[in-house]
Amino acid sequence: MTLRRRAAATTLAALTAAGLLTACQTEPLGGAGSVFTVDLSSYPASLDPGLQYNTDSYAVYRNIFDQLLRRDRTSGKVVGSVATSWRRTSQTRWVFTLRDGIRFSDGSRLTAADAAYSINRILDPKLASGQLANFSAIRRATGLGTRLVIDTKYPSPTLLTFLTTLSIVPQAYVRRVGNDAFNARPMGSGPYRFVSAINGSQIALDRNTRYWGPRPQLAKVTFRAVPDIASRVADLQSGLAQVATSMTPDSAVQIRDSSNLKILSAPTERVSYLAFNTIKGGPTNDPQVRRAISLAIDYRGLIDKLQQGYARQVNSVLTPLAVGYDKALADYRYDPDAARALIAKAGAKGKTVVMATSPTYDPNIVQAIQADIQAAGLQVSIRNSDQATYLKKVQSPSHDWGSIRFGQWSCSCLDADGTIFPLFRSGTVWSSYRSDQFDTLVDRGRAELGTAQRRADYARALQLMNRDVPGIGLFQVGSIYGVTKSLQWRPDAQESFFLADMRLAS
């Protein structure tokens, strides 16, 4: 296994360097004129909350928009946000009462019609939302005044948890300007308002003076795309950034050695995984090759040598935090000899597989996997593209993204339905796997209110995945943030990056 670091592209960091002085303030951070700067690993793939929900997009737009529901930071339970109360009036109908008096940052009122529009917009195939699978249990949403009604196609055990990820958009504004303009200049009712963006480089937010909730301490925030990890560390050390996301264990050591910095980390529900193209993947169309790859990977090596205690072992693409995780499943097995034998048996020795990835992900992990697979007899060509391009490619219905996809997945829902359904159920934008038996199980799992039956269905679905190997879990991801020592904030399992929860000690 190679631990050699791939040199990441630094062009974007150089382009943003011209704007670094905006983060150097004589005024204490958090004051009216100061700028709090966050270094992201990549530029958000979308500022439209109805489209993508990858980590860097999520970190920005969830501060611009309000969510229908939220999770309590201490208990993790679903609690109200825009919705103040809710009840199930039948097996397939939910009624929500919305908070009165909320206004979007342009002064227009937020109503239940906006909440209904936000849901129905995601359900519209024309939007091609990457979140469709999470909301596809919904038949329709209707709203009038402060009353929102959601009708589902079947009893949904996960509706409330998915609604914690629903950002409410202003219907009139989106319809007036169109989807592209809305994505370029989003407007919401959250604690921050969009000010400006330099596409591919940085995004500026200001405190929303019309926000209905408590006034955030941080007045101005700039998110910058800094793909190079060393540059993110340097920005923290120099004081040009106060937070850097998606740090690696190696970089965490450097940050800990700086007296003015600290590391914040938490186990997350995110899983690092490989998905296989079983439809147009070339060699990975063969289940023997997929199984060989699963045997070729040194899982403990990834965790112990590269993650240095920040990751935990998994036995599937689910983490132990998810309803449906089956601890009875055997751990993945590392057997390079068996992997080589299977590759030879399949007649695949020397063939090339294409692995799709993004600079958002730790290149050390990607290269280690590449080395393990090549040691088994395959050649691995890494196709590295920016996050927006990567997402567009792997979500294409043409299934021409390559043979293997490296990714990290979190549904922010703590449930199997938010992971194995969107990633592997045939017909979803993420899936390149087809199995009628698997589809039946995951369809039933998302329409059954009884937890015991759901767990049984998901256990069988995971067993099918072990048989067919459409994907494998590598490890449970631990979030790693480098931050200024004065920052008071606690990361959570859902990786909720709410600026309003952050405080700077005086």
Short mmCIF file of C-alpha atoms in Angstrom, two decimals:
data_model
loop_
_atom_site.label_atom_id
_atom_site.label_comp_id
_atom_site.label_asym_id
_atom_site.label_seq_id
_atom_site.Cartn_x
_atom_site.Cartn_y
_atom_site.Cartn_z
CA MET A 1 0.00 0.00 0.00
CA THR A 2 1.48 3.34 -0.99
CA LEU A 3 1.24 6.29 1.37
CA ARG A 4 2.59 8.74 -1.21
CA ARG A 5 0.64 11.99 -1.31
CA ARG A 6 -0.62 13.13 -4.67
CA ALA A 7 0.15 16.78 -5.32
CA ALA A 8 -3.21 18.56 -5.40
CA ALA A 9 -3.95 21.37 -7.85
CA THR A 10 -3.08 24.77 -6.39
CA THR A 11 -4.35 27.04 -9.13
CA LEU A 12 -7.61 27.84 -7.33
CA ALA A 13 -5.79 28.59 -4.10
CA ALA A 14 -3.53 30.98 -6.00
CA LEU A 15 -6.51 32.70 -7.58
CA THR A 16 -8.12 33.24 -4.20
CA ALA A 17 -4.90 34.52 -2.67
CA ALA A 18 -5.64 37.98 -4.00
CA GLY A 19 -8.61 38.14 -1.68
CA LEU A 20 -6.87 36.91 1.43
CA LEU A 21 -6.38 40.36 2.93
CA THR A 22 -10.12 40.62 3.50
CA ALA A 23 -9.72 38.12 6.32
CA CYS A 24 -7.03 40.16 8.07
CA GLN A 25 -8.91 42.43 10.40
CA THR A 26 -7.80 44.75 13.15
CA GLU A 27 -11.28 44.52 14.61
CA PRO A 28 -12.00 41.42 16.76
CA LEU A 29 -13.61 38.62 14.77
CA GLY A 30 -17.37 38.57 15.14
CA GLY A 31 -17.61 42.35 15.13
CA ALA A 32 -19.76 44.21 12.65
CA GLY A 33 -16.93 44.84 10.20
CA SER A 34 -14.83 41.72 10.59
CA VAL A 35 -14.88 38.70 8.30
CA PHE A 36 -14.91 35.12 9.53
CA THR A 37 -13.29 32.94 6.87
CA VAL A 38 -13.92 29.26 6.19
CA ASP A 39 -11.68 27.26 3.86
CA LEU A 40 -13.60 24.51 2.05
CA SER A 41 -12.01 21.62 0.18
CA SER A 42 -13.94 22.52 -2.98
CA TYR A 43 -16.31 25.13 -4.32
CA PRO A 44 -19.95 24.19 -3.64
CA ALA A 45 -21.45 22.11 -6.44
CA SER A 46 -24.73 23.95 -5.85
CA LEU A 47 -26.12 26.85 -3.85
CA ASP A 48 -29.63 25.73 -4.77
CA PRO A 49 -30.67 23.51 -1.84
CA GLY A 50 -33.02 21.54 -4.07
CA LEU A 51 -30.16 20.12 -6.12
CA GLN A 52 -27.10 18.63 -4.41
CA TYR A 53 -26.31 18.02 -0.78
CA ASN A 54 -22.62 17.23 -0.86
CA THR A 55 -20.60 18.43 2.12
CA ASP A 56 -19.27 21.74 0.78
CA SER A 57 -22.61 22.77 -0.74
CA TYR A 58 -24.42 21.83 2.46
CA ALA A 59 -22.01 23.86 4.60
CA VAL A 60 -22.87 27.05 2.73
CA TYR A 61 -26.52 26.95 1.72
CA ARG A 62 -27.90 25.62 5.00
CA ASN A 63 -26.91 28.97 6.51
CA ILE A 64 -28.86 30.90 3.86
CA PHE A 65 -32.07 28.88 4.17
CA ASP A 66 -34.28 27.71 7.00
CA GLN A 67 -35.08 24.02 7.35
CA LEU A 68 -38.57 22.71 8.06
CA LEU A 69 -37.26 20.62 11.00
CA ARG A 70 -33.93 20.28 12.76
CA ARG A 71 -32.12 17.91 15.07
CA ASP A 72 -31.49 18.93 18.64
CA ARG A 73 -27.73 19.34 19.04
CA THR A 74 -27.69 17.54 22.38
CA SER A 75 -30.22 14.72 22.04
CA GLY A 76 -30.18 14.28 18.25
CA LYS A 77 -33.98 14.16 18.26
CA VAL A 78 -36.04 15.79 15.51
CA VAL A 79 -37.31 19.17 16.71
CA GLY A 80 -39.13 22.09 15.18
CA SER A 81 -37.62 24.92 13.19
CA VAL A 82 -39.91 26.54 10.62
CA ALA A 83 -42.51 23.95 11.64
CA THR A 84 -43.55 24.37 15.26
CA SER A 85 -45.75 21.27 15.49
CA TRP A 86 -46.83 18.31 13.39
CA ARG A 87 -49.08 15.29 13.56
CA ARG A 88 -49.91 12.23 11.49
CA THR A 89 -53.60 12.31 10.62
CA SER A 90 -53.55 9.02 8.69
CA GLN A 91 -51.02 6.38 7.63
CA THR A 92 -50.07 8.55 4.66
CA ARG A 93 -50.81 12.14 5.69
CA TRP A 94 -48.88 14.56 7.88
CA VAL A 95 -50.00 18.06 8.84
CA PHE A 96 -47.45 20.68 9.93
CA THR A 97 -48.09 24.05 11.53
CA LEU A 98 -45.52 26.62 10.47
CA ARG A 99 -44.09 29.48 12.47
CA ASP A 100 -45.83 32.74 11.63
CA GLY A 101 -43.91 35.91 10.85
CA ILE A 102 -40.84 34.46 9.13
CA ARG A 103 -39.60 36.58 6.24
CA PHE A 104 -37.16 35.94 3.46
CA SER A 105 -34.21 38.31 3.30
CA ASP A 106 -36.02 40.49 0.71
CA GLY A 107 -38.85 41.07 3.20
CA SER A 108 -41.43 38.74 1.64
CA ARG A 109 -43.28 36.35 3.96
CA LEU A 110 -42.46 32.66 4.18
CA THR A 111 -45.66 30.62 3.95
CA ALA A 112 -46.67 26.99 3.81
CA ALA A 113 -46.98 27.43 0.05
CA ASP A 114 -43.22 28.05 -0.08
CA ALA A 115 -42.57 24.91 1.96
CA ALA A 116 -44.84 22.85 -0.31
CA TYR A 117 -43.15 24.31 -3.39
CA SER A 118 -39.73 23.39 -2.00
CA ILE A 119 -40.82 19.74 -1.73
CA ASN A 120 -42.71 19.52 -5.02
CA ARG A 121 -39.81 21.14 -6.83
CA ILE A 122 -37.47 18.34 -5.72
CA LEU A 123 -40.07 15.78 -6.82
CA ASP A 124 -40.26 17.33 -10.30
CA PRO A 125 -38.12 15.18 -12.64
CA LYS A 126 -37.25 18.29 -14.64
CA LEU A 127 -35.11 19.58 -11.78
CA ALA A 128 -33.07 16.35 -11.79
CA SER A 129 -32.41 16.71 -8.07
CA GLY A 130 -29.71 14.59 -6.49
CA GLN A 131 -31.99 14.48 -3.44
CA LEU A 132 -34.99 12.94 -5.20
CA ALA A 133 -34.57 9.49 -3.65
CA ASN A 134 -34.78 10.94 -0.14
CA PHE A 135 -38.15 12.58 -0.83
CA SER A 136 -39.62 10.15 -3.36
CA ALA A 137 -41.94 8.64 -0.73
CA ILE A 138 -43.91 11.89 -0.93
CA ARG A 139 -46.84 12.01 -3.33
CA ARG A 140 -47.43 15.74 -3.02
CA ALA A 141 -47.25 18.66 -0.64
CA THR A 142 -49.83 21.44 -0.32
CA GLY A 143 -49.74 24.59 1.73
CA LEU A 144 -52.00 27.43 2.73
CA GLY A 145 -51.08 30.11 5.22
CA THR A 146 -49.23 28.36 8.03
CA ARG A 147 -50.61 24.85 7.34
CA LEU A 148 -48.50 22.39 5.34
CA VAL A 149 -49.94 19.01 4.34
CA ILE A 150 -47.68 16.22 3.09
CA ASP A 151 -49.25 13.14 1.53
CA THR A 152 -47.02 10.11 1.08
CA LYS A 153 -47.38 7.17 -1.30
CA TYR A 154 -47.13 4.73 1.59
CA PRO A 155 -46.48 4.91 5.34
CA SER A 156 -43.03 6.48 5.66
CA PRO A 157 -40.94 5.78 8.76
CA THR A 158 -38.24 8.23 7.66
CA LEU A 159 -40.23 11.26 6.51
CA LEU A 160 -39.47 13.43 9.53
CA THR A 161 -35.77 12.68 9.49
CA PHE A 162 -35.51 13.60 5.80
CA LEU A 163 -37.42 16.81 6.44
CA THR A 164 -34.55 17.96 8.67
CA THR A 165 -32.61 18.35 5.41
CA LEU A 166 -35.35 20.28 3.58
CA SER A 167 -34.41 23.90 3.01
CA ILE A 168 -37.33 26.19 2.22
CA VAL A 169 -36.97 28.33 -0.89
CA PRO A 170 -39.06 31.37 -1.90
CA GLN A 171 -41.51 30.22 -4.57
CA ALA A 172 -42.12 33.64 -6.11
CA TYR A 173 -38.43 34.49 -6.40
CA VAL A 174 -37.40 31.13 -7.89
CA ARG A 175 -40.20 31.26 -10.46
CA ARG A 176 -39.38 34.85 -11.36
CA VAL A 177 -35.63 34.46 -11.89
CA GLY A 178 -35.45 30.77 -12.91
CA ASN A 179 -33.38 27.90 -11.54
CA ASP A 180 -30.02 28.99 -12.94
CA ALA A 181 -30.25 32.53 -11.61
CA PHE A 182 -31.49 31.23 -8.26
CA ASN A 183 -28.49 28.91 -8.03
CA ALA A 184 -26.19 31.83 -8.84
CA ARG A 185 -27.85 34.20 -6.37
CA PRO A 186 -29.83 32.27 -3.74
CA MET A 187 -32.20 33.95 -1.31
CA GLY A 188 -33.62 32.41 1.83
CA SER A 189 -34.86 33.15 5.33
CA GLY A 190 -31.93 31.71 7.29
CA PRO A 191 -29.58 33.50 9.66
CA TYR A 192 -27.34 34.62 6.79
CA ARG A 193 -27.99 36.17 3.42
CA PHE A 194 -26.06 35.70 0.21
CA VAL A 195 -24.00 38.77 -0.75
CA SER A 196 -21.70 37.79 -3.62
CA ALA A 197 -19.73 34.99 -5.21
CA ILE A 198 -16.72 34.57 -7.42
CA ASN A 199 -17.57 31.34 -9.18
CA GLY A 200 -15.09 28.61 -8.36
CA SER A 201 -13.38 30.73 -5.74
CA GLN A 202 -15.37 32.24 -2.87
CA ILE A 203 -18.80 33.13 -1.49
CA ALA A 204 -19.62 35.99 0.87
CA LEU A 205 -22.49 35.96 3.37
CA ASP A 206 -23.76 38.64 5.76
CA ARG A 207 -25.91 38.31 8.84
CA ASN A 208 -29.59 38.42 7.82
CA THR A 209 -31.12 41.34 9.72
CA ARG A 210 -34.62 39.94 9.09
CA TYR A 211 -33.85 36.56 10.63
CA TRP A 212 -36.54 35.47 13.09
CA GLY A 213 -34.22 33.55 15.41
CA PRO A 214 -31.40 34.55 17.76
CA ARG A 215 -28.89 36.96 16.24
CA PRO A 216 -25.70 35.10 15.22
CA GLN A 217 -22.44 36.38 16.65
CA LEU A 218 -20.54 36.20 13.35
CA ALA A 219 -21.50 39.19 11.21
CA LYS A 220 -19.72 38.46 7.91
CA VAL A 221 -18.55 35.10 6.62
CA THR A 222 -16.53 34.22 3.55
CA PHE A 223 -16.31 30.65 2.27
CA ARG A 224 -13.29 30.01 0.06
CA ALA A 225 -12.47 27.00 -2.09
CA VAL A 226 -8.94 25.86 -1.22
CA PRO A 227 -8.44 22.33 -2.60
CA ASP A 228 -4.83 21.98 -1.47
CA ILE A 229 -4.65 20.69 2.10
CA ALA A 230 -1.27 22.31 2.78
CA SER A 231 -2.74 25.66 1.75
CA ARG A 232 -5.65 25.21 4.15
CA VAL A 233 -3.21 24.49 6.97
CA ALA A 234 -1.13 27.55 6.06
CA ASP A 235 -4.25 29.73 6.01
CA LEU A 236 -5.11 28.61 9.53
CA GLN A 237 -1.59 29.11 10.80
CA SER A 238 -1.38 32.63 9.36
CA GLY A 239 -4.84 33.62 10.61
CA LEU A 240 -6.22 34.07 7.10
CA ALA A 241 -8.87 31.42 7.86
CA GLN A 242 -10.61 30.63 11.13
CA VAL A 243 -11.98 27.24 10.04
CA ALA A 244 -10.72 24.70 7.52
CA THR A 245 -12.90 21.71 6.66
CA SER A 246 -12.09 18.20 5.41
CA MET A 247 -8.69 18.04 7.03
CA THR A 248 -6.59 14.87 6.96
CA PRO A 249 -5.04 13.11 9.96
CA ASP A 250 -1.58 14.21 8.79
CA SER A 251 -2.66 17.84 8.64
CA ALA A 252 -4.27 17.49 12.07
CA VAL A 253 -0.83 16.85 13.55
CA GLN A 254 0.45 20.13 12.11
CA ILE A 255 -2.57 22.01 13.41
CA ARG A 256 -2.19 20.60 16.91
CA ASP A 257 1.40 21.83 16.93
CA SER A 258 0.19 25.42 16.44
CA SER A 259 -0.49 27.20 19.73
CA ASN A 260 -3.31 29.31 18.27
CA LEU A 261 -5.20 26.40 16.66
CA LYS A 262 -7.05 23.25 17.63
CA ILE A 263 -8.74 20.25 16.04
CA LEU A 264 -12.46 19.59 16.40
CA SER A 265 -13.65 16.11 15.42
CA ALA A 266 -16.60 13.76 15.82
CA PRO A 267 -17.67 10.33 14.54
CA THR A 268 -20.16 10.92 11.74
CA GLU A 269 -22.81 8.91 9.93
CA ARG A 270 -20.75 9.38 6.76
CA VAL A 271 -19.27 6.26 5.22
CA SER A 272 -16.30 6.15 2.90
CA TYR A 273 -17.22 3.67 0.18
CA LEU A 274 -16.62 2.25 -3.27
CA ALA A 275 -19.52 1.76 -5.66
CA PHE A 276 -19.10 -0.44 -8.71
CA ASN A 277 -20.55 0.11 -12.14
CA THR A 278 -22.23 -3.23 -12.83
CA ILE A 279 -23.87 -1.99 -16.05
CA LYS A 280 -21.16 -0.24 -18.10
CA GLY A 281 -18.11 -0.78 -15.93
CA GLY A 282 -16.15 -3.06 -18.21
CA PRO A 283 -14.35 -5.52 -15.91
CA THR A 284 -16.62 -4.64 -12.97
CA ASN A 285 -19.63 -5.96 -14.85
CA ASP A 286 -18.31 -9.34 -13.66
CA PRO A 287 -19.23 -10.09 -10.01
CA GLN A 288 -16.00 -12.10 -9.66
CA VAL A 289 -13.98 -8.96 -10.35
CA ARG A 290 -16.03 -6.94 -7.89
CA ARG A 291 -15.52 -9.57 -5.21
CA ALA A 292 -11.82 -9.67 -6.00
CA ILE A 293 -11.56 -5.93 -5.46
CA SER A 294 -13.37 -6.25 -2.14
CA LEU A 295 -10.77 -8.83 -1.06
CA ALA A 296 -7.84 -6.77 -2.34
CA ILE A 297 -8.32 -3.79 -0.04
CA ASP A 298 -6.44 -3.55 3.23
CA TYR A 299 -9.23 -2.04 5.33
CA ARG A 300 -7.28 -2.00 8.59
CA GLY A 301 -4.38 -0.37 6.80
CA LEU A 302 -6.62 2.44 5.59
CA ILE A 303 -7.91 3.00 9.12
CA ASP A 304 -4.73 2.52 11.14
CA LYS A 305 -2.06 3.91 8.83
CA LEU A 306 -3.92 6.66 7.03
CA GLN A 307 -6.84 7.63 9.27
CA GLN A 308 -4.82 7.43 12.51
CA GLY A 309 -7.77 6.83 14.78
CA TYR A 310 -10.24 9.21 13.13
CA ALA A 311 -12.11 6.39 11.33
CA ARG A 312 -13.90 3.25 12.50
CA GLN A 313 -14.35 -0.10 10.79
CA VAL A 314 -17.68 -0.95 9.16
CA ASN A 315 -19.07 -4.21 7.77
CA SER A 316 -21.29 -2.62 5.10
CA VAL A 317 -21.99 0.75 3.52
CA LEU A 318 -23.87 1.70 6.70
CA THR A 319 -22.35 3.06 9.89
CA PRO A 320 -23.39 1.84 13.36
CA LEU A 321 -25.36 5.09 13.78
CA ALA A 322 -27.91 4.06 11.14
CA VAL A 323 -31.15 2.19 11.75
CA GLY A 324 -30.61 -0.98 9.73
CA TYR A 325 -26.94 -1.43 10.52
CA ASP A 326 -26.42 -5.16 11.13
CA LYS A 327 -23.62 -5.88 13.58
CA ALA A 328 -24.04 -9.61 12.88
CA LEU A 329 -22.56 -9.21 9.41
CA ALA A 330 -18.96 -10.35 9.12
CA ASP A 331 -16.31 -7.68 8.66
CA TYR A 332 -14.85 -7.24 5.20
CA ARG A 333 -11.97 -9.64 4.61
CA TYR A 334 -8.53 -8.67 3.33
CA ASP A 335 -7.15 -11.59 1.31
CA PRO A 336 -4.85 -10.44 -1.50
CA ASP A 337 -4.05 -14.02 -2.58
CA ALA A 338 -7.74 -14.81 -3.04
CA ALA A 339 -8.17 -11.52 -4.88
CA ARG A 340 -5.41 -12.37 -7.36
CA ALA A 341 -6.87 -15.83 -7.90
CA LEU A 342 -10.34 -14.41 -8.65
CA ILE A 343 -8.93 -11.84 -11.08
CA ALA A 344 -7.10 -14.61 -12.92
CA LYS A 345 -10.18 -16.85 -12.91
CA ALA A 346 -12.27 -14.03 -14.39
CA GLY A 347 -9.69 -13.51 -17.15
CA ALA A 348 -9.30 -9.90 -16.04
CA LYS A 349 -5.58 -9.82 -15.20
CA GLY A 350 -3.99 -6.71 -16.68
CA LYS A 351 -7.31 -5.11 -17.60
CA THR A 352 -7.92 -1.47 -16.73
CA VAL A 353 -10.62 -0.18 -14.43
CA VAL A 354 -11.41 3.54 -14.21
CA MET A 355 -11.86 4.96 -10.70
CA ALA A 356 -13.85 8.21 -10.49
CA THR A 357 -12.99 10.53 -7.63
CA SER A 358 -12.71 14.19 -6.67
CA PRO A 359 -10.07 16.41 -4.99
CA THR A 360 -12.59 16.75 -2.15
CA TYR A 361 -11.52 13.29 -1.02
CA ASP A 362 -8.18 12.47 0.61
CA PRO A 363 -5.80 11.53 -2.23
CA ASN A 364 -3.83 9.29 0.13
CA ILE A 365 -6.85 7.02 0.52
CA VAL A 366 -7.52 6.95 -3.21
CA GLN A 367 -3.91 6.11 -4.01
CA ALA A 368 -3.77 3.39 -1.37
CA ILE A 369 -6.87 1.75 -2.85
CA GLN A 370 -5.37 2.07 -6.32
CA ALA A 371 -2.20 0.30 -5.14
CA ASP A 372 -4.14 -2.51 -3.44
CA ILE A 373 -6.26 -3.18 -6.53
CA GLN A 374 -3.24 -3.09 -8.84
CA ALA A 375 -1.46 -5.58 -6.58
CA ALA A 376 -4.36 -7.96 -7.29
CA GLY A 377 -3.71 -7.81 -11.03
CA LEU A 378 -5.86 -4.98 -12.39
CA GLN A 379 -4.68 -1.64 -13.71
CA VAL A 380 -6.39 1.38 -12.14
CA SER A 381 -6.78 4.66 -13.99
CA ILE A 382 -7.85 7.48 -11.65
CA ARG A 383 -10.28 10.00 -13.14
CA ASN A 384 -10.11 13.02 -10.84
CA SER A 385 -12.57 15.86 -11.48
CA ASP A 386 -13.90 18.79 -9.49
CA GLN A 387 -16.84 17.97 -7.24
CA ALA A 388 -19.52 19.53 -9.45
CA THR A 389 -18.28 17.61 -12.51
CA TYR A 390 -17.87 14.42 -10.49
CA LEU A 391 -21.46 14.60 -9.22
CA LYS A 392 -22.85 15.36 -12.66
CA LYS A 393 -20.96 12.43 -14.15
CA VAL A 394 -21.82 9.78 -11.57
CA GLN A 395 -25.49 10.83 -11.51
CA SER A 396 -25.83 10.55 -15.29
CA PRO A 397 -28.37 7.94 -16.47
CA SER A 398 -25.88 6.89 -19.14
CA HIS A 399 -23.79 5.01 -16.52
CA ASP A 400 -20.57 6.01 -18.29
CA TRP A 401 -18.69 7.30 -15.25
CA GLY A 402 -16.15 4.48 -15.10
CA SER A 403 -15.78 1.17 -13.26
CA ILE A 404 -15.32 2.19 -9.61
CA ARG A 405 -16.53 5.27 -7.78
CA PHE A 406 -14.85 6.47 -4.61
CA GLY A 407 -17.10 8.58 -2.44
CA GLN A 408 -18.20 9.52 1.04
CA TRP A 409 -21.90 9.38 1.78
CA SER A 410 -24.13 10.79 4.48
CA CYS A 411 -27.89 11.23 4.34
CA SER A 412 -28.03 13.20 7.62
CA CYS A 413 -30.91 10.86 8.46
CA LEU A 414 -29.40 8.08 10.61
CA ASP A 415 -31.27 5.46 8.61
CA ALA A 416 -30.46 2.78 6.02
CA ASP A 417 -33.16 4.19 3.78
CA GLY A 418 -31.06 7.28 3.17
CA THR A 419 -28.01 5.29 2.09
CA ILE A 420 -28.65 1.96 0.42
CA PHE A 421 -31.82 3.12 -1.33
CA PRO A 422 -30.35 6.13 -3.18
CA LEU A 423 -26.96 4.51 -3.78
CA PHE A 424 -28.04 1.07 -4.98
CA ARG A 425 -31.76 0.87 -5.71
CA SER A 426 -32.14 0.53 -9.49
CA GLY A 427 -33.50 3.64 -11.16
CA THR A 428 -32.03 6.18 -8.73
CA VAL A 429 -29.53 8.69 -10.11
CA TRP A 430 -26.68 7.20 -8.07
CA SER A 431 -27.19 3.50 -8.78
CA SER A 432 -25.44 1.37 -11.40
CA TYR A 433 -26.77 -1.90 -9.95
CA ARG A 434 -29.86 -3.90 -10.84
CA SER A 435 -31.47 -6.53 -8.63
CA ASP A 436 -35.22 -7.10 -8.38
CA GLN A 437 -34.78 -8.90 -5.07
CA PHE A 438 -32.75 -6.06 -3.58
CA ASP A 439 -35.24 -3.48 -4.87
CA THR A 440 -38.14 -5.33 -3.25
CA LEU A 441 -36.40 -5.38 0.13
CA VAL A 442 -35.40 -1.71 0.20
CA ASP A 443 -38.80 -0.64 -1.13
CA ARG A 444 -40.45 -2.56 1.67
CA GLY A 445 -38.01 -1.21 4.24
CA ARG A 446 -38.97 2.37 3.48
CA ALA A 447 -42.72 1.65 3.63
CA GLU A 448 -42.86 -0.33 6.88
CA LEU A 449 -43.42 1.47 10.18
CA GLY A 450 -42.33 -1.47 12.34
CA THR A 451 -38.64 -1.14 13.23
CA ALA A 452 -38.07 -4.88 13.72
CA GLN A 453 -39.41 -5.74 10.25
CA ARG A 454 -37.41 -2.93 8.70
CA ARG A 455 -34.22 -4.20 10.30
CA ALA A 456 -34.94 -7.70 8.98
CA ASP A 457 -35.47 -6.39 5.45
CA TYR A 458 -32.29 -4.34 5.55
CA ALA A 459 -30.31 -7.27 6.94
CA ARG A 460 -31.37 -9.34 3.92
CA ALA A 461 -30.61 -6.45 1.58
CA LEU A 462 -27.10 -6.14 3.01
CA GLN A 463 -26.61 -9.89 2.59
CA LEU A 464 -27.52 -9.50 -1.09
CA MET A 465 -24.97 -6.72 -1.36
CA ASN A 466 -22.35 -9.05 0.11
CA ARG A 467 -23.28 -11.60 -2.56
CA ASP A 468 -23.44 -9.27 -5.56
CA VAL A 469 -20.91 -6.66 -4.37
CA PRO A 470 -22.35 -3.52 -6.03
CA GLY A 471 -20.43 -1.54 -3.43
CA ILE A 472 -18.37 -1.84 -0.27
CA GLY A 473 -17.94 0.27 2.84
CA LEU A 474 -14.38 1.28 3.67
CA PHE A 475 -14.77 3.00 7.05
CA GLN A 476 -16.94 5.29 9.14
CA VAL A 477 -15.63 8.80 8.59
CA GLY A 478 -14.62 11.03 11.47
CA SER A 479 -14.97 14.72 10.73
CA ILE A 480 -11.77 16.75 11.13
CA TYR A 481 -11.93 20.53 11.34
CA GLY A 482 -8.95 22.79 11.90
CA VAL A 483 -10.11 25.89 13.78
CA THR A 484 -8.83 28.92 15.60
CA LYS A 485 -8.47 28.16 19.29
CA SER A 486 -11.04 30.78 20.30
CA LEU A 487 -13.86 29.08 18.38
CA GLN A 488 -16.59 27.57 20.54
CA TRP A 489 -18.48 24.95 18.55
CA ARG A 490 -19.13 21.21 18.66
CA PRO A 491 -19.34 19.11 15.46
CA ASP A 492 -22.11 16.51 15.30
CA ALA A 493 -22.76 13.21 13.55
CA GLN A 494 -24.75 14.93 10.77
CA GLU A 495 -21.89 17.39 10.08
CA SER A 496 -24.28 20.31 10.56
CA PHE A 497 -22.22 23.38 9.77
CA PHE A 498 -24.51 26.04 11.21
CA LEU A 499 -22.65 29.32 11.60
CA ALA A 500 -25.27 30.54 14.05
CA ASP A 501 -24.11 27.84 16.49
CA MET A 502 -20.54 29.15 16.45
CA ARG A 503 -19.07 31.59 18.97
CA LEU A 504 -15.69 33.24 19.27
CA ALA A 505 -14.44 33.69 22.81
CA SER A 506 -13.37 37.24 23.55
#
